[in-house]
Short mmCIF file of C-alpha atoms in Angstrom, two decimals:
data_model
loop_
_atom_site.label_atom_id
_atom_site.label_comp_id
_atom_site.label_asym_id
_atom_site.label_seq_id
_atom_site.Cartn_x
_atom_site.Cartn_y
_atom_site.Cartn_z
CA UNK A 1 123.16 152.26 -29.82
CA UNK A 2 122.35 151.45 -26.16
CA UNK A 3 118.47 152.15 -26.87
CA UNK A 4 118.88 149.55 -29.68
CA UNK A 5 120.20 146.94 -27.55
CA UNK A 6 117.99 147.34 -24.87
CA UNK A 7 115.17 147.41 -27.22
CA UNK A 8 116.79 143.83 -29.34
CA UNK A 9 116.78 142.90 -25.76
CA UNK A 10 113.45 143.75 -24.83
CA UNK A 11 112.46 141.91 -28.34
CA UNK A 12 114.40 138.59 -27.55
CA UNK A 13 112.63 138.88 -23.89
CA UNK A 14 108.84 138.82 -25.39
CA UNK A 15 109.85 135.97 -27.54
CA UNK A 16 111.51 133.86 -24.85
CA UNK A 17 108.30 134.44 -22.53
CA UNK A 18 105.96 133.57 -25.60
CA UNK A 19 108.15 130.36 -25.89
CA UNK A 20 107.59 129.46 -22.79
CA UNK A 21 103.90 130.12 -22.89
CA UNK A 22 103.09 128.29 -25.96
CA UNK A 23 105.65 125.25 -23.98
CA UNK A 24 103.54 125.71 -20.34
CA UNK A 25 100.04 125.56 -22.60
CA UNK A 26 101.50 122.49 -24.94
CA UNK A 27 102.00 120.84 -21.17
CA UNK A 28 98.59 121.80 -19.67
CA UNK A 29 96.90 119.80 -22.89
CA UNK A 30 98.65 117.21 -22.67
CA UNK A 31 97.55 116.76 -19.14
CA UNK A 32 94.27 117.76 -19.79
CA UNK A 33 94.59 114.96 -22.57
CA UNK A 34 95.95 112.28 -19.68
CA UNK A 35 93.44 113.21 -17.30
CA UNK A 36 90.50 112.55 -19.60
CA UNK A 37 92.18 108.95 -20.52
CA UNK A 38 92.40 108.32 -17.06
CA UNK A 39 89.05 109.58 -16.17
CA UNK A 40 87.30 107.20 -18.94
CA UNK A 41 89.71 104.06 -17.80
CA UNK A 42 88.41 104.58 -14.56
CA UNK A 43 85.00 104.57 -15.91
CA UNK A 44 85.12 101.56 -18.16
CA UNK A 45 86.91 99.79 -15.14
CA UNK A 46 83.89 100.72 -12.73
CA UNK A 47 81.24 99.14 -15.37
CA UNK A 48 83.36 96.28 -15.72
CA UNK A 49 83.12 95.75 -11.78
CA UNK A 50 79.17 97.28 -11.43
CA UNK A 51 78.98 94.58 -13.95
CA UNK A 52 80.07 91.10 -12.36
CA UNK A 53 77.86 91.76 -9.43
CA UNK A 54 74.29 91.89 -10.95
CA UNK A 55 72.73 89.31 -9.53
CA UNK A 56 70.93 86.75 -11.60
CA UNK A 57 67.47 87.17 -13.06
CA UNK A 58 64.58 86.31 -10.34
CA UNK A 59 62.53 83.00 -11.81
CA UNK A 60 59.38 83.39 -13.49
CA UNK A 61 58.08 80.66 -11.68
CA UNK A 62 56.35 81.21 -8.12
CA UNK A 63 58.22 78.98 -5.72
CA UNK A 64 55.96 76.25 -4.20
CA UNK A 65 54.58 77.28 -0.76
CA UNK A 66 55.07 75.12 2.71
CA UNK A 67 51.94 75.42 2.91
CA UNK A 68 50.92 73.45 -0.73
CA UNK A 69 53.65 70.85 0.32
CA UNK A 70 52.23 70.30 3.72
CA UNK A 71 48.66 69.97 1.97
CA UNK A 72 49.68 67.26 -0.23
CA UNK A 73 51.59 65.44 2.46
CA UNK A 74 48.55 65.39 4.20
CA UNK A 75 46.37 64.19 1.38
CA UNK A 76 48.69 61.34 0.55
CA UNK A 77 48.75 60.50 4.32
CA UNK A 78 44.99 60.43 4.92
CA UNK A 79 44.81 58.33 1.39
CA UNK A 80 47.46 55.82 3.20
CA UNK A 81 45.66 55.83 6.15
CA UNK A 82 41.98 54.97 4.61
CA UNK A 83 43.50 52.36 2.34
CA UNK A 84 45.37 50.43 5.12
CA UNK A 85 41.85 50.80 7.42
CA UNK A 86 39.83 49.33 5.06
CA UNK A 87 42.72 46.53 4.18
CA UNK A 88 42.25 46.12 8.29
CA UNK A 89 38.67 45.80 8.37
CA UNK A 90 38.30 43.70 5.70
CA UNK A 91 40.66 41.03 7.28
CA UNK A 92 38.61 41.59 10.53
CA UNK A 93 35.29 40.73 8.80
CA UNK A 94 36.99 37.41 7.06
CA UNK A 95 38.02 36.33 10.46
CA UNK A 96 34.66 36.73 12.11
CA UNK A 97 32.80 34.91 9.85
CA UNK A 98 35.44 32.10 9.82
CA UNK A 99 35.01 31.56 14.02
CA UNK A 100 31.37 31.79 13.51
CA UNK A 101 31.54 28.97 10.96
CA UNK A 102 34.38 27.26 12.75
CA UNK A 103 32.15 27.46 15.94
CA UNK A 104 29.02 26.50 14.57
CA UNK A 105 29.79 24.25 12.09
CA UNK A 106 33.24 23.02 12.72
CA UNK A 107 35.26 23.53 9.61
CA UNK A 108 38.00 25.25 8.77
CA UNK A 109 37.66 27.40 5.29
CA UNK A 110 40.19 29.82 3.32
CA UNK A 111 38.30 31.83 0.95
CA UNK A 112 35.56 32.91 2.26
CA UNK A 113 33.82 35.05 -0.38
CA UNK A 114 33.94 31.92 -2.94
CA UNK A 115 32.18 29.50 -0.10
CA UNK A 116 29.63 31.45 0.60
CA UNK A 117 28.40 32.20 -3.14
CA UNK A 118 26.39 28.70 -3.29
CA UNK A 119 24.61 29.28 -0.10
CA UNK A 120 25.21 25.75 1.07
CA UNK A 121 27.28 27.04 4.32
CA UNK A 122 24.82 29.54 5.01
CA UNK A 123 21.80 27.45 4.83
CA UNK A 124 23.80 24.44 7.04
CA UNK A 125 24.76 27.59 9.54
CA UNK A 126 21.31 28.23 10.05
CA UNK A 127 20.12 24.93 10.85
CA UNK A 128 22.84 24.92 13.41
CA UNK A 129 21.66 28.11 15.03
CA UNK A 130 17.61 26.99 14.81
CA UNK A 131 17.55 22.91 14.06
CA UNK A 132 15.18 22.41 10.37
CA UNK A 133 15.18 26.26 9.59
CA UNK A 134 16.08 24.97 5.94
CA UNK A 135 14.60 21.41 4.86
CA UNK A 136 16.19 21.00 1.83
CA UNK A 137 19.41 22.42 0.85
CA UNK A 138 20.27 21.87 -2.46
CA UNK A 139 23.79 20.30 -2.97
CA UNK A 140 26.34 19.73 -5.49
CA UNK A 141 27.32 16.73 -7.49
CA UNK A 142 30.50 15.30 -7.16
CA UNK A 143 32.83 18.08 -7.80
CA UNK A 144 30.78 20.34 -9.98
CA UNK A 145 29.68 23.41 -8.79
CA UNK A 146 26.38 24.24 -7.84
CA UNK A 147 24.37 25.91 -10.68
CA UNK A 148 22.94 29.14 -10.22
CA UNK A 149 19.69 28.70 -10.17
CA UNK A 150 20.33 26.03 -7.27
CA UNK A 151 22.35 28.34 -5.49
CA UNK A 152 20.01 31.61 -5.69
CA UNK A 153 17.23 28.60 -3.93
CA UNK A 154 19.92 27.95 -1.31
CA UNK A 155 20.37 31.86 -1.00
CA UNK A 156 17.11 33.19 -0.61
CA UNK A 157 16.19 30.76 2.01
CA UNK A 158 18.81 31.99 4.19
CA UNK A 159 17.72 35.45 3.31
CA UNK A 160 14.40 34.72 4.03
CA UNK A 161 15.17 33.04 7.50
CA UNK A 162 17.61 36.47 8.19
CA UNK A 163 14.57 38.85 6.78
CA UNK A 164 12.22 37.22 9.72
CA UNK A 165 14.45 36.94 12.72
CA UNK A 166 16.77 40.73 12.17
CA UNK A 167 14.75 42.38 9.93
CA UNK A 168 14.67 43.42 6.62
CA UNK A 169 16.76 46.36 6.83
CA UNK A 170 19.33 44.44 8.70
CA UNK A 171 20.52 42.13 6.00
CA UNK A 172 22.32 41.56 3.44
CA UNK A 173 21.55 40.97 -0.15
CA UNK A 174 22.15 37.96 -2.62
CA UNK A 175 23.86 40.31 -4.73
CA UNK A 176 26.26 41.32 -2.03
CA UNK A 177 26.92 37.49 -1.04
CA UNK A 178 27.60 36.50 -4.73
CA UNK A 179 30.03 39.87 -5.04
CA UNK A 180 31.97 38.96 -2.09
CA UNK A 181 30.50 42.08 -0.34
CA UNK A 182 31.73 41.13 3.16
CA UNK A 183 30.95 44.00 4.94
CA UNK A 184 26.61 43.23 4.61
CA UNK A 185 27.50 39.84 4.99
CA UNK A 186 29.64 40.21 8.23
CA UNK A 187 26.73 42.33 9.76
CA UNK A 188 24.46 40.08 8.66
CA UNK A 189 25.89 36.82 10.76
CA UNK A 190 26.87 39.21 13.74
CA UNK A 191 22.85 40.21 14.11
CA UNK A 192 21.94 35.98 13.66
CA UNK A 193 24.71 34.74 15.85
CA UNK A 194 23.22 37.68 18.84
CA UNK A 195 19.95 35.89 18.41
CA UNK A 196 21.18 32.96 18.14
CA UNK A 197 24.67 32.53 20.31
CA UNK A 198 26.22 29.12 19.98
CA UNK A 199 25.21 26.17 22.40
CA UNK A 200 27.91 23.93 23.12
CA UNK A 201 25.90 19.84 22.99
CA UNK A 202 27.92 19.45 26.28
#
């Protein structure tokens, strides 16, 4: 009777410690379980994060260079600059041929590239410089303008005068006179008025 109770005993011993096996290994998974949620929470949460701070794309297009913004500064500059020289010289020129005919001729005129198209000035500047260069100067009527056959006479005597005294080379053509072409014309007058400086009657 004793060995029976110690082995009912022995019985209800194995059962108790399989109990608590099959308990201890029912805990272990479930931790096993909660450690794996964690573990992928913690790995969702990291992409989440890794994720806001990509930065943004680079731009397909190249950025312009200094160096093509300096270049076009420059360009636009030196285009200023040319445009306000030649704005400068042409005022020049339009003020030296109104002294020379202020000088010679005493009058006063304000477009200058329209006066000068007859060739009535020019021929009346010349006889000023050298007394008869021109005989006849042909002269409008009244207030009609000089035809253009008249004024290509009145032209290419001046020219002709100019051709002898400066040189061929050295003057100016009717073209350029009836185009307002002051530059020609400005060296033109310079070259006659060296030959011929004014002399006061005084």
């Amino acid at each position: 009777k004793q060995w029976y109770q110690r082995r009912v005993a022995i019985t209800a011993g194995k059962k108790e410690e399989e109990e608590a096996l099959a308990v201890l290994e029912d805990v272990f998974m479930d931790k096993s379980k909660e450690n794996t949620f964690e573990r992928s929470k913690r790995a969702v949460s990291f992409s989440e994060q890794k994720a806001e701070v990509i930065p943004p794309a680079p731009s397909t297009s190249p950025p312009q260079s200094s160096d093509e913004d300096e270049s076009v500064t420059l360009e636009h500059s030196f285009t200023m600059n040319r445009e306000e020289g030649k704005i400068a010289q042409t005022a020049y020129q339009q003020e030296f041929i109104k002294n020379v005919l202020a000088k010679y001729l005493n009058i006063s005129i304000k477009e200058i590239e329209e006066s000068l198209k007859d060739g009535v000035i020019l021929c009346q500047l010349l006889n000023e410089m050298k007394k008869n260069t021109v005989r006849k100067i042909m002269m409008p009527q009244g207030a009609e303008k000089l035809s253009t056959m008249k004024s290509t006479v009145n032209l290419n005597s001046f020219l002709r005068f100019a051709q002898i005294n400066i040189g061929k080379d050295n003057c100016c053509s009717i073209s350029d006179i009836q185009q307002g072409e002051l530059s020609s014309v400005h060296d033109t007058l310079k070259r006659l008025c060296e030959k011929y400086p004014y002399q006061s009657d005084a």
